[in-house]
Tab-separated table of C-alpha atoms in Angstrom:
chain	number	residue	atom	x	y	z
U	1266	PRO	CA	56.344	-70.077	229.350
U	1267	VAL	CA	55.753	-73.740	228.632
U	1268	CYS	CA	53.860	-75.455	231.463
U	1269	SER	CA	54.990	-78.807	232.711
U	1270	MET	CA	52.701	-81.447	231.248
U	1271	GLY	CA	53.973	-84.713	232.643
U	1272	ASN	CA	55.297	-87.455	230.375
U	1273	SER	CA	52.009	-88.643	228.916
U	1274	THR	CA	51.264	-85.449	227.009
U	1275	SER	CA	54.634	-83.756	226.646
U	1276	ARG	CA	55.081	-85.069	223.074
U	1277	LEU	CA	51.696	-83.678	222.094
U	1278	TYR	CA	52.360	-80.359	223.765
U	1279	SER	CA	55.619	-79.991	221.881
U	1280	ALA	CA	53.617	-80.399	218.638
U	1281	LEU	CA	51.177	-77.699	219.761
U	1282	ALA	CA	54.007	-75.452	220.933
U	1283	LYS	CA	55.659	-75.664	217.514
U	1284	THR	CA	52.541	-74.254	215.917
U	1285	LEU	CA	52.408	-71.539	218.588
U	1286	SER	CA	55.766	-70.136	217.493
U	1287	SER	CA	54.431	-69.498	214.023
U	1288	SER	CA	56.572	-66.430	213.410
U	1289	ALA	CA	59.358	-68.864	212.602
U	1290	VAL	CA	57.481	-70.012	209.506
U	1291	SER	CA	59.002	-68.737	206.282
U	1292	GLN	CA	57.011	-65.896	204.759
U	1293	HIS	CA	58.034	-67.057	201.303
U	1294	GLN	CA	56.598	-70.569	201.567
U	1295	ASP	CA	54.702	-71.563	198.462
U	1296	CYS	CA	51.081	-71.418	199.689
U	1297	LEU	CA	49.980	-74.374	197.632
U	1298	GLU	CA	52.815	-76.676	198.679
U	1299	GLN	CA	51.269	-79.388	200.848
U	1300	PRO	CA	53.467	-80.448	203.784
U	1301	ASP	CA	53.502	-84.172	204.502
U	1302	SER	CA	51.689	-84.728	207.791
U	1303	SER	CA	50.941	-88.376	207.042
U	1304	ARG	CA	54.120	-89.439	208.812
U	1305	LEU	CA	53.113	-87.711	212.046
U	1306	ASP	CA	51.424	-89.676	214.822
U	1307	PRO	CA	47.650	-89.318	215.287
U	1308	ILE	CA	46.479	-87.055	218.115
U	1309	ASP	CA	43.755	-87.944	220.595
U	1310	PRO	CA	41.313	-84.991	220.441
U	1311	LYS	CA	40.822	-85.175	224.224
U	1312	ASP	CA	44.555	-84.674	224.746
U	1313	LEU	CA	44.648	-81.710	222.368
U	1314	LEU	CA	41.615	-80.150	224.084
U	1315	GLU	CA	43.359	-80.542	227.427
U	1316	GLU	CA	46.479	-78.840	226.035
U	1317	CYS	CA	44.407	-75.942	224.715
U	1318	GLN	CA	42.704	-75.537	228.094
U	1319	ILE	CA	46.093	-75.339	229.833
U	1320	VAL	CA	47.156	-72.536	227.473
U	1321	LEU	CA	43.805	-70.811	228.111
U	1322	GLN	CA	43.681	-71.261	231.884
U	1323	LYS	CA	43.809	-67.496	232.560
U	1324	ARG	CA	40.940	-66.784	230.162
U	1325	PRO	CA	37.233	-67.035	230.985
U	1326	PRO	CA	35.612	-70.403	230.138
U	1327	ARG	CA	33.901	-71.107	226.814
U	1328	PHE	CA	30.319	-69.966	226.397
U	1329	GLN	CA	27.617	-72.613	226.658
U	1330	ARG	CA	25.677	-73.077	223.421
U	1331	ASP	CA	23.039	-75.752	222.960
U	1332	PHE	CA	21.839	-77.655	219.910
U	1333	VAL	CA	18.194	-77.149	218.941
U	1334	ASP	CA	16.447	-80.326	217.798
U	1335	LEU	CA	14.787	-79.752	214.405
U	1336	LYS	CA	14.019	-83.351	213.397
U	1337	LYS	CA	10.204	-83.192	213.405
U	1338	ASN	CA	9.942	-86.970	213.866
U	1339	ALA	CA	12.033	-87.726	210.753
U	1340	VAL	CA	13.646	-91.149	210.982
U	1341	SER	CA	17.239	-91.544	209.846
U	1342	ASN	CA	18.958	-94.856	209.310
U	1343	HIS	CA	22.484	-93.429	209.521
U	1344	ARG	CA	24.662	-91.339	211.794
U	1345	PRO	CA	24.095	-87.620	211.125
U	1346	ILE	CA	26.738	-85.621	209.261
U	1347	ARG	CA	27.873	-82.665	211.354
U	1348	VAL	CA	28.945	-79.603	209.337
U	1349	MET	CA	30.634	-76.555	210.895
U	1350	GLN	CA	30.881	-73.167	209.134
U	1351	TRP	CA	33.134	-70.445	210.579
U	1352	ASN	CA	34.954	-67.293	209.570
U	1353	ILE	CA	37.735	-67.578	212.139
U	1354	LEU	CA	39.191	-64.055	211.561
U	1355	ALA	CA	42.585	-63.938	209.856
U	1356	GLN	CA	45.280	-63.240	212.421
U	1357	ALA	CA	46.949	-60.556	210.287
U	1358	LEU	CA	43.621	-58.734	209.824
U	1359	GLY	CA	42.631	-59.008	213.489
U	1360	GLU	CA	45.914	-57.524	214.647
U	1361	GLY	CA	46.689	-55.222	211.748
U	1362	LYS	CA	43.620	-53.999	209.864
U	1363	ASP	CA	40.231	-54.626	211.439
U	1364	ASN	CA	40.413	-52.051	214.270
U	1365	PHE	CA	38.234	-53.768	216.868
U	1366	VAL	CA	38.284	-50.754	219.153
U	1367	GLN	CA	36.773	-52.497	222.208
U	1368	CYS	CA	38.937	-55.615	221.960
U	1369	PRO	CA	42.264	-55.471	223.834
U	1370	MET	CA	45.271	-56.435	221.666
U	1371	GLU	CA	46.164	-58.998	224.312
U	1372	ALA	CA	42.947	-60.901	223.490
U	1373	LEU	CA	44.140	-61.258	219.884
U	1374	LYS	CA	47.505	-62.888	220.694
U	1375	TRP	CA	47.803	-65.846	218.316
U	1376	GLU	CA	49.310	-68.172	220.931
U	1377	GLU	CA	46.030	-68.081	222.866
U	1378	ARG	CA	43.487	-67.157	220.202
U	1379	LYS	CA	44.517	-70.179	218.182
U	1380	CYS	CA	43.748	-72.404	221.166
U	1381	LEU	CA	40.296	-70.793	221.505
U	1382	ILE	CA	39.621	-71.627	217.841
U	1383	LEU	CA	40.809	-75.218	218.304
U	1384	GLU	CA	38.765	-75.543	221.510
U	1385	GLU	CA	35.597	-74.526	219.615
U	1386	ILE	CA	36.296	-77.045	216.837
U	1387	LEU	CA	37.131	-79.834	219.298
U	1388	ALA	CA	34.007	-79.101	221.373
U	1389	TYR	CA	31.610	-79.610	218.443
U	1390	LYS	CA	33.558	-82.426	216.673
U	1391	PRO	CA	32.452	-81.650	213.100
U	1392	ASP	CA	32.631	-84.366	210.449
U	1393	ILE	CA	33.170	-81.561	207.921
U	1394	LEU	CA	34.704	-78.196	208.790
U	1395	CYS	CA	34.474	-75.153	206.467
U	1396	LEU	CA	36.575	-72.120	207.394
U	1397	GLN	CA	37.196	-68.653	205.969
U	1398	GLU	CA	40.016	-66.174	206.679
U	1399	VAL	CA	42.522	-68.950	207.339
U	1400	ASP	CA	46.056	-67.504	207.320
U	1401	HIS	CA	47.661	-70.137	209.571
U	1402	TYR	CA	46.821	-73.204	207.496
U	1403	PHE	CA	50.307	-74.631	206.965
U	1404	ASP	CA	51.694	-74.037	210.451
U	1405	THR	CA	48.580	-74.787	212.527
U	1406	PHE	CA	45.407	-76.186	211.009
U	1407	GLU	CA	46.793	-78.646	208.469
U	1408	PRO	CA	49.402	-80.195	210.816
U	1409	LEU	CA	46.990	-80.553	213.744
U	1410	LEU	CA	43.727	-81.434	211.975
U	1411	SER	CA	45.384	-83.988	209.692
U	1412	ARG	CA	46.595	-85.740	212.855
U	1413	LEU	CA	42.997	-85.716	214.126
U	1414	GLY	CA	41.953	-87.711	211.044
U	1415	TYR	CA	40.862	-84.940	208.680
U	1416	GLN	CA	41.724	-84.603	205.011
U	1417	CYS	CA	42.650	-80.959	204.495
U	1418	THR	CA	42.338	-78.565	201.540
U	1419	PHE	CA	43.284	-74.878	201.326
U	1420	PHE	CA	42.721	-72.351	198.562
U	1421	PRO	CA	44.184	-68.881	199.252
U	1422	LYS	CA	42.878	-65.641	197.803
U	1423	PRO	CA	44.969	-64.601	194.771
U	1424	TRP	CA	45.789	-61.321	196.508
U	1425	SER	CA	45.045	-61.482	200.207
U	1426	PRO	CA	44.770	-58.268	202.276
U	1427	CYS	CA	46.827	-60.109	204.902
U	1428	LEU	CA	49.886	-59.581	202.687
U	1429	ASP	CA	49.643	-55.814	203.301
U	1430	VAL	CA	50.203	-56.355	207.034
U	1431	GLU	CA	53.741	-56.303	208.387
U	1432	ARG	CA	54.950	-59.678	209.759
U	1433	ASN	CA	52.010	-61.492	208.152
U	1434	ASN	CA	51.780	-65.264	207.925
U	1435	GLY	CA	50.983	-65.439	204.227
U	1436	PRO	CA	47.644	-65.083	202.426
U	1437	ASP	CA	44.274	-65.971	203.904
U	1438	GLY	CA	41.783	-68.175	202.115
U	1439	CYS	CA	39.110	-70.834	202.424
U	1440	ALA	CA	39.862	-74.233	203.963
U	1441	MET	CA	37.899	-77.467	204.067
U	1442	PHE	CA	38.453	-80.486	206.309
U	1443	PHE	CA	36.574	-83.801	206.343
U	1444	LEU	CA	37.026	-86.961	208.411
U	1445	LYS	CA	38.701	-89.607	206.268
U	1446	ASP	CA	37.082	-92.480	208.178
U	1447	ARG	CA	33.589	-91.168	207.319
U	1448	PHE	CA	33.988	-89.987	203.722
U	1449	GLU	CA	35.857	-90.755	200.531
U	1450	LEU	CA	36.895	-87.883	198.251
U	1451	ILE	CA	35.470	-88.409	194.746
U	1452	ASN	CA	36.221	-85.020	193.215
U	1453	SER	CA	37.694	-81.676	194.320
U	1454	ALA	CA	37.504	-78.288	192.580
U	1455	ASN	CA	39.207	-75.034	193.549
U	1456	ILE	CA	37.116	-72.219	192.068
U	1457	ARG	CA	38.258	-68.647	191.533
U	1458	LEU	CA	35.013	-66.714	191.358
U	1459	THR	CA	34.265	-64.411	188.447
U	1460	ALA	CA	32.082	-61.295	188.272
U	1461	MET	CA	31.089	-59.637	184.995
U	1462	LYS	CA	33.365	-62.181	183.260
U	1463	LEU	CA	36.380	-60.945	185.234
U	1464	LYS	CA	38.311	-63.121	187.667
U	1465	THR	CA	37.997	-61.803	191.211
U	1466	ASN	CA	39.952	-62.101	194.448
U	1467	GLN	CA	37.338	-64.396	196.030
U	1468	VAL	CA	37.473	-68.192	195.958
U	1469	ALA	CA	35.533	-71.371	196.734
U	1470	ILE	CA	36.314	-75.048	197.260
U	1471	ALA	CA	33.766	-77.691	196.187
U	1472	GLN	CA	34.299	-81.364	196.994
U	1473	THR	CA	32.161	-84.364	196.076
U	1474	LEU	CA	32.292	-86.919	198.887
U	1475	LYS	CA	30.952	-90.416	199.289
U	1476	CYS	CA	29.492	-91.208	202.710
U	1477	ASN	CA	31.094	-94.520	203.696
U	1478	GLU	CA	28.133	-95.569	205.851
U	1479	THR	CA	25.393	-95.036	203.251
U	1480	GLY	CA	27.296	-95.048	199.950
U	1481	ARG	CA	25.505	-91.767	199.085
U	1482	LEU	CA	27.305	-88.982	197.221
U	1483	PHE	CA	26.998	-85.336	198.184
U	1484	CYS	CA	28.841	-82.111	197.425
U	1485	ILE	CA	30.155	-79.734	200.090
U	1486	ALA	CA	31.331	-76.222	199.182
U	1487	VAL	CA	32.922	-73.359	201.111
U	1488	THR	CA	33.234	-69.727	199.988
U	1489	HIS	CA	33.838	-66.158	201.162
U	1490	LEU	CA	32.312	-63.414	199.010
U	1491	LYS	CA	33.512	-59.831	198.583
U	1492	ALA	CA	33.033	-57.620	201.653
U	1493	ARG	CA	31.766	-54.075	202.189
U	1494	THR	CA	28.799	-51.882	201.365
U	1495	GLY	CA	28.603	-50.765	197.755
U	1496	TRP	CA	29.680	-54.146	196.370
U	1497	GLU	CA	26.207	-55.717	196.295
U	1498	ARG	CA	26.099	-56.200	192.497
U	1499	PHE	CA	29.592	-57.659	192.566
U	1500	ARG	CA	28.563	-60.200	195.244
U	1501	SER	CA	25.480	-61.031	193.200
U	1502	ALA	CA	27.667	-61.786	190.163
U	1503	GLN	CA	30.003	-63.906	192.285
U	1504	GLY	CA	27.010	-65.821	193.650
U	1505	CYS	CA	25.720	-66.498	190.106
U	1506	ASP	CA	29.141	-67.805	189.094
U	1507	LEU	CA	29.355	-70.064	192.140
U	1508	LEU	CA	25.835	-71.416	191.550
U	1509	GLN	CA	26.674	-72.180	187.913
U	1510	ASN	CA	29.802	-74.071	188.991
U	1511	LEU	CA	27.802	-76.000	191.588
U	1512	LYS	CA	25.071	-76.862	189.054
U	1513	ASN	CA	27.738	-78.461	186.863
U	1514	ILE	CA	29.367	-80.319	189.757
U	1515	THR	CA	26.062	-81.646	191.156
U	1516	GLN	CA	24.691	-82.467	187.674
U	1517	GLY	CA	21.844	-80.040	188.212
U	1518	ALA	CA	20.987	-81.083	191.800
U	1519	LYS	CA	21.214	-84.844	191.214
U	1520	ILE	CA	23.954	-84.846	193.870
U	1521	PRO	CA	22.837	-83.287	197.194
U	1522	LEU	CA	24.638	-80.063	198.084
U	1523	ILE	CA	25.709	-78.172	201.211
U	1524	VAL	CA	27.210	-74.680	200.783
U	1525	CYS	CA	28.911	-72.983	203.733
U	1526	GLY	CA	30.084	-69.421	203.584
U	1527	ASP	CA	30.567	-65.911	204.775
U	1528	PHE	CA	28.537	-64.242	202.023
U	1529	ASN	CA	29.106	-60.715	203.412
U	1530	ALA	CA	25.439	-60.207	202.499
U	1531	GLU	CA	22.332	-59.649	204.582
U	1532	PRO	CA	19.207	-61.652	203.643
U	1533	THR	CA	17.881	-58.513	201.889
U	1534	GLU	CA	20.625	-58.696	199.237
U	1535	GLU	CA	20.262	-60.012	195.697
U	1536	VAL	CA	22.857	-62.790	196.193
U	1537	TYR	CA	20.757	-64.213	199.039
U	1538	ARG	CA	17.682	-64.274	196.766
U	1539	GLU	CA	19.718	-65.998	194.039
U	1540	PHE	CA	20.575	-68.832	196.394
U	1541	SER	CA	17.018	-69.004	197.770
U	1542	ASN	CA	15.475	-69.184	194.286
U	1543	SER	CA	18.120	-71.342	192.616
U	1544	SER	CA	17.141	-74.423	190.584
U	1545	LEU	CA	19.341	-76.344	193.042
U	1546	ASN	CA	16.410	-76.128	195.517
U	1547	LEU	CA	18.487	-74.746	198.398
U	1548	ASN	CA	17.282	-73.649	201.808
U	1549	SER	CA	19.199	-71.860	204.552
U	1550	ALA	CA	19.534	-74.185	207.553
U	1551	TYR	CA	19.589	-71.486	210.233
U	1552	LYS	CA	16.157	-70.185	209.170
U	1553	LEU	CA	14.801	-73.331	210.828
U	1554	LEU	CA	15.682	-71.897	214.245
U	1555	SER	CA	13.111	-69.112	213.787
U	1556	PRO	CA	9.528	-69.653	215.037
U	1557	ASP	CA	8.114	-69.671	211.491
U	1558	GLY	CA	11.129	-71.327	209.837
U	1559	GLN	CA	11.317	-68.361	207.445
U	1560	SER	CA	13.625	-65.841	209.147
U	1561	GLU	CA	17.390	-65.767	209.441
U	1562	PRO	CA	19.019	-65.181	212.858
U	1563	PRO	CA	19.286	-61.526	213.946
U	1564	TYR	CA	23.107	-61.662	213.677
U	1565	THR	CA	26.045	-63.936	212.911
U	1566	THR	CA	28.694	-61.230	213.422
U	1567	TRP	CA	28.809	-58.411	215.957
U	1568	LYS	CA	31.738	-56.032	216.375
U	1569	ILE	CA	32.664	-52.447	217.177
U	1570	ARG	CA	34.953	-50.560	214.792
U	1571	PRO	CA	35.909	-46.850	214.775
U	1572	SER	CA	32.934	-46.224	212.458
U	1573	GLY	CA	30.549	-47.720	215.022
U	1574	GLU	CA	28.806	-50.927	215.977
U	1575	CYS	CA	28.182	-53.531	213.246
U	1576	ARG	CA	25.610	-56.277	213.826
U	1577	HIS	CA	24.834	-58.321	210.717
U	1578	THR	CA	23.680	-61.694	209.428
U	1579	LEU	CA	26.304	-62.671	206.838
U	1580	ASP	CA	27.063	-66.378	207.389
U	1581	TYR	CA	24.968	-69.255	206.054
U	1582	ILE	CA	24.754	-73.007	205.621
U	1583	TRP	CA	22.669	-73.736	202.497
U	1584	TYR	CA	21.491	-77.280	201.784
U	1585	SER	CA	19.472	-79.294	199.221
U	1586	GLN	CA	16.107	-79.416	200.945
U	1587	HIS	CA	14.804	-82.230	198.707
U	1588	ALA	CA	17.668	-84.573	199.617
U	1589	LEU	CA	18.764	-83.580	203.123
U	1590	ASN	CA	17.139	-83.040	206.526
U	1591	VAL	CA	18.498	-80.696	209.188
U	1592	ASN	CA	18.340	-82.751	212.391
U	1593	SER	CA	19.658	-80.004	214.662
U	1594	ALA	CA	21.440	-76.645	214.651
U	1595	LEU	CA	23.684	-75.015	217.240
U	1596	GLY	CA	22.034	-72.045	218.940
U	1597	LEU	CA	23.758	-68.662	218.645
U	1598	LEU	CA	25.359	-66.697	221.449
U	1599	THR	CA	22.964	-64.325	223.208
U	1600	GLU	CA	23.596	-60.584	223.455
U	1601	GLU	CA	24.278	-61.074	227.162
U	1602	GLN	CA	26.928	-63.735	226.466
U	1603	ILE	CA	28.574	-61.606	223.793
U	1604	GLY	CA	28.794	-58.676	226.218
U	1605	PRO	CA	28.956	-54.912	225.696
U	1606	ASN	CA	32.392	-54.919	224.010
U	1607	ARG	CA	31.127	-57.382	221.370
U	1608	LEU	CA	33.454	-59.677	219.372
U	1609	PRO	CA	36.226	-60.773	219.304
U	1610	SER	CA	37.029	-60.919	223.013
U	1611	PHE	CA	38.897	-62.861	225.683
U	1612	ASN	CA	35.944	-65.283	225.585
U	1613	TYR	CA	35.538	-65.705	221.843
U	1614	PRO	CA	38.236	-65.737	219.151
U	1615	SER	CA	36.428	-64.333	216.084
U	1616	ASP	CA	34.079	-61.527	215.112
U	1617	HIS	CA	31.863	-64.185	213.444
U	1618	LEU	CA	29.919	-66.919	215.236
U	1619	SER	CA	30.428	-70.533	214.271
U	1620	LEU	CA	27.388	-72.267	212.725
U	1621	VAL	CA	26.973	-76.038	213.219
U	1622	CYS	CA	24.265	-78.313	211.750
U	1623	ASP	CA	23.598	-82.056	211.801
U	1624	PHE	CA	22.302	-83.382	208.456
U	1625	SER	CA	20.791	-86.692	207.383
U	1626	PHE	CA	19.859	-87.998	203.940
U	1627	ASN	CA	16.202	-88.196	202.939
U	1628	GLN	CA	15.179	-91.753	202.150
U	1629	ASP	CA	13.523	-90.879	198.832
U	1630	PRO	CA	15.067	-87.607	197.561
U	1631	ASP	CA	13.899	-87.905	193.916
U	1632	ARG	CA	10.229	-87.911	194.897
U	1633	LEU	CA	10.631	-84.406	196.370
U	1634	LEU	CA	12.392	-82.787	193.418
């Protein structure tokens, strides 16, 4: 049922409601055909947040997560750049394939789960948003986020597992969004990752942006590597291919780099070491939350499947440590907040936690190379 909104927000609610009835979207839509959202009116994020909260009024409130200040007295002469990384859980996989045995099907209903995802994004107001497992790009994220001022890019997997699910919404893939009033797009590359010289089903997007405030260039990339145990060498090969692409795009680290992704790899895996030891001089931002600055969080995903409980660290935000500072990072949910049934849940829409960092440019990056 559609709640009465009053005149001031009824137009906005009708836009949200259209994206709620996503089953009406044609299954045969060309995934790379970009709809024209430029003619649609801008949305006030506060209004959209209010609409989401009305849809979610029977659900428990959002968890409180706090930012941890990591500045160490560094002085920045510009507004920080907030980057959000999140595997949002493809709707088709959540309902049809992932078998979250402790999560009621009602908690996975797209009409509400989509509002939980939007609420999380609106709460943290990222300047750049990197998402994986997006299978509602054309009917939800592109129409709404473009009206919030983001430039939107989507690159689907060549053969998405979502397509095996009955009544799916098309393929899932990686998506990137950046605020057009903060950045100018200089270059964009959609990368189909290779392994052992073979093209794979995993993809990445890499965009070179110019920060309007500082005039500085930087590259932002999003990826989602192959899942499952037994595929460690394959992930390692995909990581090498991605790094080689990023070396070319950043001219060998001349352009600062941020890489967001669900790597499907614990810090003990070879692909993690490749990124740590790369000539691009990358560090993992969330290590800075640990007491010694050397350890990754204990988990970024936590779920229960028929095979048992899975608690892993798989999601990362890598950054050029010679050129960028991490001003702050969003703390993770505690075990108590997550609860005994783990994720996803009525409280939280995905089996992966969102990661959010505020970055600033170093004043003299070349000196540190």
